[in-house]
Amino acid sequence: MTKTNPKTIEEIVIDANIEKYEILPAPADLIRAIPLTEKVRETVLRGRKQIKDILDKKDSRKIVIVGPCSIHDTAAGLEYANNLEKLAAEVSDVLLIVMRTYLEKPRSTIGWKGLIYDPNLDNSGDIRKGILIGRQFLLDVSNKGVYCANEFVREDFPQYIADLISWAAIGARTVESQTHRELSSGLSMPVGFKNNTSGDIKVAVDACLASKHEHGFPGLTIDGKICIVRTKGNNYCHIVLRGGNGMSNYHPEKVQEAIKLIKRAGLQVNIIIDCSHANCNKIYERQEEASYEVLRQINEGNENIVGIMLESNLNEGRQDFPKNHEEISKLAYGTSITDPCISWETTEKIIRKYSEVLREMNRRRH
């Protein structure tokens, strides 16, 4: 048999566009290097149970998922977690606070893909460092007693960090993905599916329905081996309304449309409303306006809305992703480099307003 020695890119059958392979540690190795403490394990499990109780209508509190669009500076992220820890304790009678600790950033085209992918902010793509820093950050936040939320963009990263997550999101760009629905059917925490970027709510409902069922699919063991994963199905999937195609969907008529679709699918009705993205027309200041409209609906008796989501940071607005190391050194502390966020002061104002109204609702009931 004649052996072929490829000479041109056209002659190469495999890896024609691969520059190199870099081996990552198995998830089990990372978990051994950065293990859960008993305190953190109890925090994660407590957070999951409380969210499930709210979704099961056993707990009348509302969920607030709040924090930076994405984490790029763990020091600022931990300062935010410190603030949130104190506020969460003050409003814990009526609100369950979960921090957005997002380590991946989905992109419509190109751009910075999150701390796990590029922790140095220089396009060096040091994913090995990213998963180490990311896991340590989640551990540090959980150690404060703060519950962590994360959007899973890739299907193979959850094994590295899922044991630290109390609530997971599947985003607008991946809600129609079969692999993400399969993944969600096996995740150990409640999962919120966002409507897609065009505003289609039904795809999120379909995703919840698909994830409730058993699945078998190729996956990764904690030891890093390719395997067939067989899941039980996840009964705690729900939808997140985030608007789409320049239109909001937090107003009563759209919420009612979502309720009808969920009931038609035979699912328990639970809706979280994302006050950011298209629901604020990408004008971050309007998150406050959106949140108060949602609160009005809750106050008027809509028990199907179980919570809200806010994109929030220490400081309001956003700044451009740095182009070089000089710009990295000049980044403003506590300000987003992805989507613009409301400030901590505005965040606290919204959460305190929610707590006041919900307490008054409780007084009326009794």
Short mmCIF file of C-alpha atoms in Angstrom, two decimals:
data_model
loop_
_atom_site.label_atom_id
_atom_site.label_comp_id
_atom_site.label_asym_id
_atom_site.label_seq_id
_atom_site.Cartn_x
_atom_site.Cartn_y
_atom_site.Cartn_z
CA MET A 1 0.00 0.00 0.00
CA THR A 2 1.32 3.40 -0.94
CA LYS A 3 1.55 5.81 2.00
CA THR A 4 0.28 9.30 1.29
CA ASN A 5 2.25 12.25 2.66
CA PRO A 6 0.01 15.33 2.46
CA LYS A 7 1.79 18.33 0.97
CA THR A 8 -0.99 20.91 0.79
CA ILE A 9 -3.87 21.94 3.01
CA GLU A 10 -6.26 20.39 0.50
CA GLU A 11 -4.64 16.98 0.96
CA ILE A 12 -4.98 16.91 4.74
CA VAL A 13 -7.96 14.77 5.82
CA ILE A 14 -8.06 15.59 9.55
CA ASP A 15 -7.02 18.59 11.70
CA ALA A 16 -6.49 20.82 8.67
CA ASN A 17 -7.45 23.90 10.68
CA ILE A 18 -6.10 22.81 14.07
CA GLU A 19 -3.06 24.70 15.27
CA LYS A 20 -2.41 22.52 18.35
CA TYR A 21 -4.02 20.55 21.16
CA GLU A 22 -3.59 21.49 24.84
CA ILE A 23 -4.58 18.89 27.41
CA LEU A 24 -6.79 20.15 30.25
CA PRO A 25 -6.90 18.47 33.66
CA ALA A 26 -9.78 16.06 34.23
CA PRO A 27 -12.63 17.60 36.25
CA ALA A 28 -11.82 15.24 39.13
CA ASP A 29 -8.25 16.60 39.28
CA LEU A 30 -9.49 20.18 39.50
CA ILE A 31 -12.03 19.26 42.18
CA ARG A 32 -9.30 17.58 44.21
CA ALA A 33 -7.11 20.67 43.83
CA ILE A 34 -9.94 23.05 44.81
CA PRO A 35 -12.32 20.91 46.89
CA LEU A 36 -15.67 21.75 48.41
CA THR A 37 -15.67 22.33 52.14
CA GLU A 38 -18.59 21.02 54.16
CA LYS A 39 -19.78 24.60 54.66
CA VAL A 40 -19.80 25.26 50.91
CA ARG A 41 -21.54 21.97 50.16
CA GLU A 42 -24.28 22.88 52.63
CA THR A 43 -24.60 26.35 51.06
CA VAL A 44 -25.03 24.96 47.54
CA LEU A 45 -27.55 22.31 48.60
CA ARG A 46 -29.48 24.81 50.72
CA GLY A 47 -29.67 27.21 47.79
CA ARG A 48 -30.93 24.52 45.43
CA LYS A 49 -33.55 23.33 47.91
CA GLN A 50 -34.86 26.83 48.57
CA ILE A 51 -35.16 27.54 44.84
CA LYS A 52 -36.97 24.22 44.33
CA ASP A 53 -39.34 25.02 47.20
CA ILE A 54 -40.21 28.34 45.56
CA LEU A 55 -40.80 26.60 42.20
CA ASP A 56 -42.96 24.01 44.02
CA LYS A 57 -44.93 26.86 45.64
CA LYS A 58 -43.93 25.61 49.09
CA ASP A 59 -42.11 28.90 49.74
CA SER A 60 -43.88 32.19 48.96
CA ARG A 61 -40.68 34.22 48.59
CA LYS A 62 -39.50 35.56 45.24
CA ILE A 63 -36.12 34.87 43.64
CA VAL A 64 -33.76 37.67 42.63
CA ILE A 65 -30.87 36.58 40.42
CA VAL A 66 -28.55 39.55 40.41
CA GLY A 67 -24.96 40.43 39.63
CA PRO A 68 -22.48 41.30 36.90
CA CYS A 69 -23.22 40.47 33.28
CA SER A 70 -20.01 38.41 33.46
CA ILE A 71 -17.15 38.13 35.92
CA HIS A 72 -13.85 39.51 34.61
CA ASP A 73 -12.27 40.75 37.86
CA THR A 74 -12.62 38.31 40.76
CA ALA A 75 -11.61 40.94 43.35
CA ALA A 76 -14.48 43.21 42.30
CA GLY A 77 -16.74 40.16 42.10
CA LEU A 78 -15.96 39.24 45.69
CA GLU A 79 -16.59 42.81 46.86
CA TYR A 80 -19.97 42.61 45.16
CA ALA A 81 -20.61 39.28 46.90
CA ASN A 82 -19.80 40.91 50.26
CA ASN A 83 -22.41 43.59 49.60
CA LEU A 84 -24.93 41.03 48.47
CA GLU A 85 -24.38 38.80 51.50
CA LYS A 86 -25.43 41.61 53.85
CA LEU A 87 -28.42 42.69 51.79
CA ALA A 88 -29.60 39.10 51.24
CA ALA A 89 -29.70 38.53 54.99
CA GLU A 90 -31.79 41.67 55.54
CA VAL A 91 -34.47 40.67 53.01
CA SER A 92 -34.36 36.89 53.45
CA ASP A 93 -37.90 36.80 54.86
CA VAL A 94 -39.38 37.73 51.46
CA LEU A 95 -36.59 37.33 48.89
CA LEU A 96 -34.11 34.62 47.97
CA ILE A 97 -31.03 36.29 46.52
CA VAL A 98 -28.78 34.41 44.08
CA MET A 99 -25.65 36.01 42.61
CA ARG A 100 -24.88 36.00 38.91
CA THR A 101 -21.38 34.49 38.88
CA TYR A 102 -21.25 33.96 35.11
CA LEU A 103 -17.92 32.62 33.87
CA GLU A 104 -18.89 32.18 30.22
CA LYS A 105 -20.18 34.82 27.83
CA PRO A 106 -22.14 33.70 24.74
CA ARG A 107 -21.39 35.67 21.59
CA SER A 108 -23.55 36.29 18.54
CA THR A 109 -20.43 36.71 16.41
CA ILE A 110 -17.04 37.23 18.07
CA GLY A 111 -15.78 38.85 21.27
CA TRP A 112 -14.56 38.04 24.77
CA LYS A 113 -16.07 34.70 25.78
CA GLY A 114 -15.65 34.95 29.52
CA LEU A 115 -13.27 34.35 32.40
CA ILE A 116 -12.91 30.63 31.76
CA TYR A 117 -11.83 31.21 28.17
CA ASP A 118 -9.61 34.26 28.60
CA PRO A 119 -8.79 35.10 32.22
CA ASN A 120 -5.91 37.42 31.18
CA LEU A 121 -8.19 39.59 28.99
CA ASP A 122 -5.56 39.51 26.25
CA ASN A 123 -6.93 36.87 23.86
CA SER A 124 -4.27 34.41 25.06
CA GLY A 125 -7.01 31.86 25.72
CA ASP A 126 -5.47 30.34 28.85
CA ILE A 127 -8.42 28.05 29.60
CA ARG A 128 -6.40 25.96 32.06
CA LYS A 129 -5.90 29.08 34.19
CA GLY A 130 -9.50 30.15 33.57
CA ILE A 131 -11.09 27.02 35.02
CA LEU A 132 -8.79 27.22 38.07
CA ILE A 133 -9.60 30.88 38.74
CA GLY A 134 -13.27 30.34 37.97
CA ARG A 135 -13.69 27.42 40.35
CA GLN A 136 -11.80 29.23 43.13
CA PHE A 137 -14.02 32.29 42.66
CA LEU A 138 -17.22 30.24 42.95
CA LEU A 139 -15.82 28.55 46.06
CA ASP A 140 -14.98 31.94 47.62
CA VAL A 141 -18.46 33.32 46.90
CA SER A 142 -20.17 30.19 48.25
CA ASN A 143 -18.00 30.32 51.35
CA LYS A 144 -19.71 33.62 52.19
CA GLY A 145 -23.06 31.84 52.15
CA VAL A 146 -24.01 33.47 48.83
CA TYR A 147 -25.71 31.22 46.26
CA CYS A 148 -24.17 31.09 42.77
CA ALA A 149 -25.90 31.23 39.37
CA ASN A 150 -24.14 30.44 36.11
CA GLU A 151 -25.03 30.15 32.44
CA PHE A 152 -23.66 26.97 30.90
CA VAL A 153 -22.56 27.81 27.36
CA ARG A 154 -20.47 24.72 26.67
CA GLU A 155 -21.71 21.25 27.55
CA ASP A 156 -18.31 19.98 28.78
CA PHE A 157 -17.52 22.69 31.37
CA PRO A 158 -20.23 21.88 33.97
CA GLN A 159 -18.20 18.93 35.30
CA TYR A 160 -15.58 21.44 36.47
CA ILE A 161 -17.92 23.77 38.39
CA ALA A 162 -21.50 22.43 38.61
CA ASP A 163 -21.04 21.29 42.21
CA LEU A 164 -20.83 24.98 43.18
CA ILE A 165 -23.93 26.17 41.30
CA SER A 166 -27.40 26.54 42.85
CA TRP A 167 -29.19 27.84 39.72
CA ALA A 168 -28.25 27.46 36.07
CA ALA A 169 -29.31 29.26 32.92
CA ILE A 170 -29.46 28.19 29.32
CA GLY A 171 -29.23 31.33 27.25
CA ALA A 172 -31.14 32.76 24.32
CA ARG A 173 -28.53 31.57 21.81
CA THR A 174 -28.51 27.95 23.00
CA VAL A 175 -32.11 27.38 24.14
CA GLU A 176 -32.89 25.51 20.91
CA SER A 177 -29.78 23.33 21.15
CA GLN A 178 -30.50 19.64 21.65
CA THR A 179 -27.23 19.13 23.51
CA HIS A 180 -28.10 21.85 26.05
CA ARG A 181 -31.51 20.32 26.63
CA GLU A 182 -29.87 16.94 27.18
CA LEU A 183 -27.35 18.52 29.53
CA SER A 184 -30.10 20.22 31.53
CA SER A 185 -31.96 16.93 31.95
CA GLY A 186 -29.02 15.69 34.02
CA LEU A 187 -28.05 18.82 35.95
CA SER A 188 -28.54 18.69 39.72
CA MET A 189 -29.89 22.22 40.10
CA PRO A 190 -32.94 24.12 38.76
CA VAL A 191 -32.44 25.44 35.23
CA GLY A 192 -33.95 28.54 33.65
CA PHE A 193 -34.37 28.56 29.86
CA LYS A 194 -34.48 31.98 28.22
CA ASN A 195 -36.66 32.71 25.22
CA ASN A 196 -34.51 33.05 22.11
CA THR A 197 -33.11 36.29 20.67
CA SER A 198 -36.08 36.70 18.32
CA GLY A 199 -38.41 36.69 21.34
CA ASP A 200 -39.95 33.25 20.70
CA ILE A 201 -41.25 32.01 24.06
CA LYS A 202 -42.36 28.59 22.82
CA VAL A 203 -38.78 27.39 22.25
CA ALA A 204 -38.08 27.93 25.96
CA VAL A 205 -41.21 25.98 26.88
CA ASP A 206 -40.18 23.21 24.48
CA ALA A 207 -36.74 23.16 26.12
CA CYS A 208 -38.30 22.73 29.58
CA LEU A 209 -40.45 19.89 28.31
CA ALA A 210 -37.51 18.15 26.62
CA SER A 211 -35.29 18.52 29.70
CA LYS A 212 -37.93 17.00 31.96
CA HIS A 213 -37.50 13.68 30.18
CA GLU A 214 -34.77 11.04 30.29
CA HIS A 215 -31.95 11.27 27.76
CA GLY A 216 -28.89 9.34 26.66
CA PHE A 217 -26.04 11.19 24.96
CA PRO A 218 -22.22 11.27 24.64
CA GLY A 219 -20.61 13.12 27.53
CA LEU A 220 -17.66 13.42 29.86
CA THR A 221 -17.13 11.61 33.16
CA ILE A 222 -15.64 13.42 36.11
CA ASP A 223 -12.42 11.53 35.35
CA GLY A 224 -12.33 13.01 31.85
CA LYS A 225 -13.42 9.93 29.90
CA ILE A 226 -15.85 10.00 26.99
CA CYS A 227 -18.98 8.09 27.94
CA ILE A 228 -22.70 7.68 27.35
CA VAL A 229 -24.59 9.77 29.89
CA ARG A 230 -28.04 8.53 30.85
CA THR A 231 -30.16 11.06 32.72
CA LYS A 232 -33.30 10.93 34.88
CA GLY A 233 -34.77 14.22 33.67
CA ASN A 234 -34.94 17.53 35.50
CA ASN A 235 -38.29 18.51 37.05
CA TYR A 236 -37.13 22.01 37.95
CA CYS A 237 -36.75 23.62 34.55
CA HIS A 238 -38.62 26.89 33.98
CA ILE A 239 -38.63 29.81 31.58
CA VAL A 240 -36.93 33.19 31.74
CA LEU A 241 -38.47 36.02 29.72
CA ARG A 242 -35.78 38.37 28.41
CA GLY A 243 -37.49 40.04 25.46
CA GLY A 244 -36.19 39.75 21.93
CA ASN A 245 -35.84 41.39 18.54
CA GLY A 246 -36.06 44.82 20.12
CA MET A 247 -39.33 44.03 21.92
CA SER A 248 -39.96 43.52 25.64
CA ASN A 249 -42.01 40.64 27.04
CA TYR A 250 -42.46 41.52 30.70
CA HIS A 251 -45.83 43.27 30.28
CA PRO A 252 -49.02 41.43 31.34
CA GLU A 253 -50.12 40.37 27.85
CA LYS A 254 -46.78 38.68 27.11
CA VAL A 255 -46.63 37.10 30.55
CA GLN A 256 -50.13 35.70 29.98
CA GLU A 257 -49.02 34.36 26.59
CA ALA A 258 -46.16 32.55 28.32
CA ILE A 259 -48.50 31.15 30.98
CA LYS A 260 -50.82 29.72 28.31
CA LEU A 261 -47.91 28.06 26.47
CA ILE A 262 -46.58 26.53 29.69
CA LYS A 263 -49.99 25.19 30.70
CA ARG A 264 -50.57 23.79 27.22
CA ALA A 265 -47.30 21.85 27.56
CA GLY A 266 -48.51 20.37 30.86
CA LEU A 267 -45.71 22.00 32.87
CA GLN A 268 -45.83 23.75 36.22
CA VAL A 269 -46.05 27.50 35.61
CA ASN A 270 -42.96 29.31 36.87
CA ILE A 271 -41.64 32.45 35.21
CA ILE A 272 -38.56 34.51 35.98
CA ILE A 273 -38.33 37.85 34.20
CA ASP A 274 -34.95 39.16 33.09
CA CYS A 275 -35.18 42.94 33.36
CA SER A 276 -32.09 43.38 31.20
CA HIS A 277 -31.40 42.59 27.51
CA ALA A 278 -34.36 43.33 25.22
CA ASN A 279 -36.61 43.92 28.25
CA CYS A 280 -34.77 47.18 28.85
CA ASN A 281 -34.07 47.73 25.13
CA LYS A 282 -30.39 47.40 26.07
CA ILE A 283 -30.64 50.68 28.00
CA TYR A 284 -29.44 49.54 31.41
CA GLU A 285 -31.20 52.30 33.36
CA ARG A 286 -34.55 50.89 32.22
CA GLN A 287 -34.01 47.73 34.23
CA GLU A 288 -35.40 49.62 37.21
CA GLU A 289 -38.57 50.56 35.29
CA ALA A 290 -39.01 46.95 34.11
CA SER A 291 -38.50 45.56 37.61
CA TYR A 292 -41.19 47.81 39.07
CA GLU A 293 -43.69 46.80 36.37
CA VAL A 294 -43.02 43.16 37.27
CA LEU A 295 -43.45 44.01 40.95
CA ARG A 296 -46.79 45.64 40.15
CA GLN A 297 -47.99 42.42 38.52
CA ILE A 298 -46.85 40.38 41.53
CA ASN A 299 -48.62 42.82 43.87
CA GLU A 300 -51.81 42.44 41.84
CA GLY A 301 -51.76 38.71 42.41
CA ASN A 302 -49.74 37.07 39.62
CA GLU A 303 -48.26 34.10 41.50
CA ASN A 304 -46.79 32.61 38.33
CA ILE A 305 -43.95 35.15 38.35
CA VAL A 306 -41.47 33.62 40.77
CA GLY A 307 -38.62 36.10 40.38
CA ILE A 308 -36.56 38.59 38.44
CA MET A 309 -33.05 38.88 37.07
CA LEU A 310 -30.92 42.04 37.10
CA GLU A 311 -27.56 42.79 35.50
CA SER A 312 -25.77 44.76 38.18
CA ASN A 313 -22.24 45.70 39.17
CA LEU A 314 -20.48 47.90 41.70
CA ASN A 315 -20.60 50.76 39.19
CA GLU A 316 -23.12 51.49 36.45
CA GLY A 317 -22.60 51.26 32.71
CA ARG A 318 -19.83 49.46 30.86
CA GLN A 319 -16.34 49.97 29.44
CA ASP A 320 -14.74 48.66 26.27
CA PHE A 321 -12.78 45.43 26.26
CA PRO A 322 -9.06 46.34 26.48
CA LYS A 323 -7.01 46.22 23.28
CA ASN A 324 -3.59 45.89 24.95
CA HIS A 325 -1.89 45.48 28.33
CA GLU A 326 -1.81 49.23 28.92
CA GLU A 327 -5.59 49.39 28.57
CA ILE A 328 -5.94 46.34 30.85
CA SER A 329 -4.10 48.22 33.58
CA LYS A 330 -6.43 51.21 33.17
CA LEU A 331 -9.72 49.31 33.43
CA ALA A 332 -12.15 50.94 35.85
CA TYR A 333 -12.72 48.78 38.92
CA GLY A 334 -16.18 47.27 39.33
CA THR A 335 -17.44 48.24 35.86
CA SER A 336 -18.62 45.70 33.28
CA ILE A 337 -16.61 44.94 30.13
CA THR A 338 -19.58 43.21 28.51
CA ASP A 339 -23.23 44.33 28.86
CA PRO A 340 -23.90 47.56 30.76
CA CYS A 341 -25.12 47.11 34.34
CA ILE A 342 -27.00 49.13 36.92
CA SER A 343 -25.01 50.30 39.95
CA TRP A 344 -24.99 48.71 43.38
CA GLU A 345 -26.95 51.69 44.73
CA THR A 346 -29.73 51.17 42.17
CA THR A 347 -29.67 47.44 42.81
CA GLU A 348 -30.11 47.96 46.54
CA LYS A 349 -32.95 50.41 45.88
CA ILE A 350 -34.83 47.88 43.72
CA ILE A 351 -34.34 45.00 46.14
CA ARG A 352 -35.45 47.06 49.12
CA LYS A 353 -38.53 48.21 47.19
CA TYR A 354 -39.38 44.58 46.45
CA SER A 355 -38.96 43.65 50.10
CA GLU A 356 -41.26 46.47 51.23
CA VAL A 357 -44.04 45.54 48.81
CA LEU A 358 -43.77 41.81 49.50
CA ARG A 359 -43.88 42.37 53.25
CA GLU A 360 -46.99 44.51 52.82
CA MET A 361 -48.52 41.72 50.71
CA ASN A 362 -47.79 39.25 53.52
CA ARG A 363 -49.43 41.56 56.05
CA ARG A 364 -52.56 41.78 53.87
CA ARG A 365 -52.74 37.99 53.67
CA HIS A 366 -52.65 37.66 57.42
#
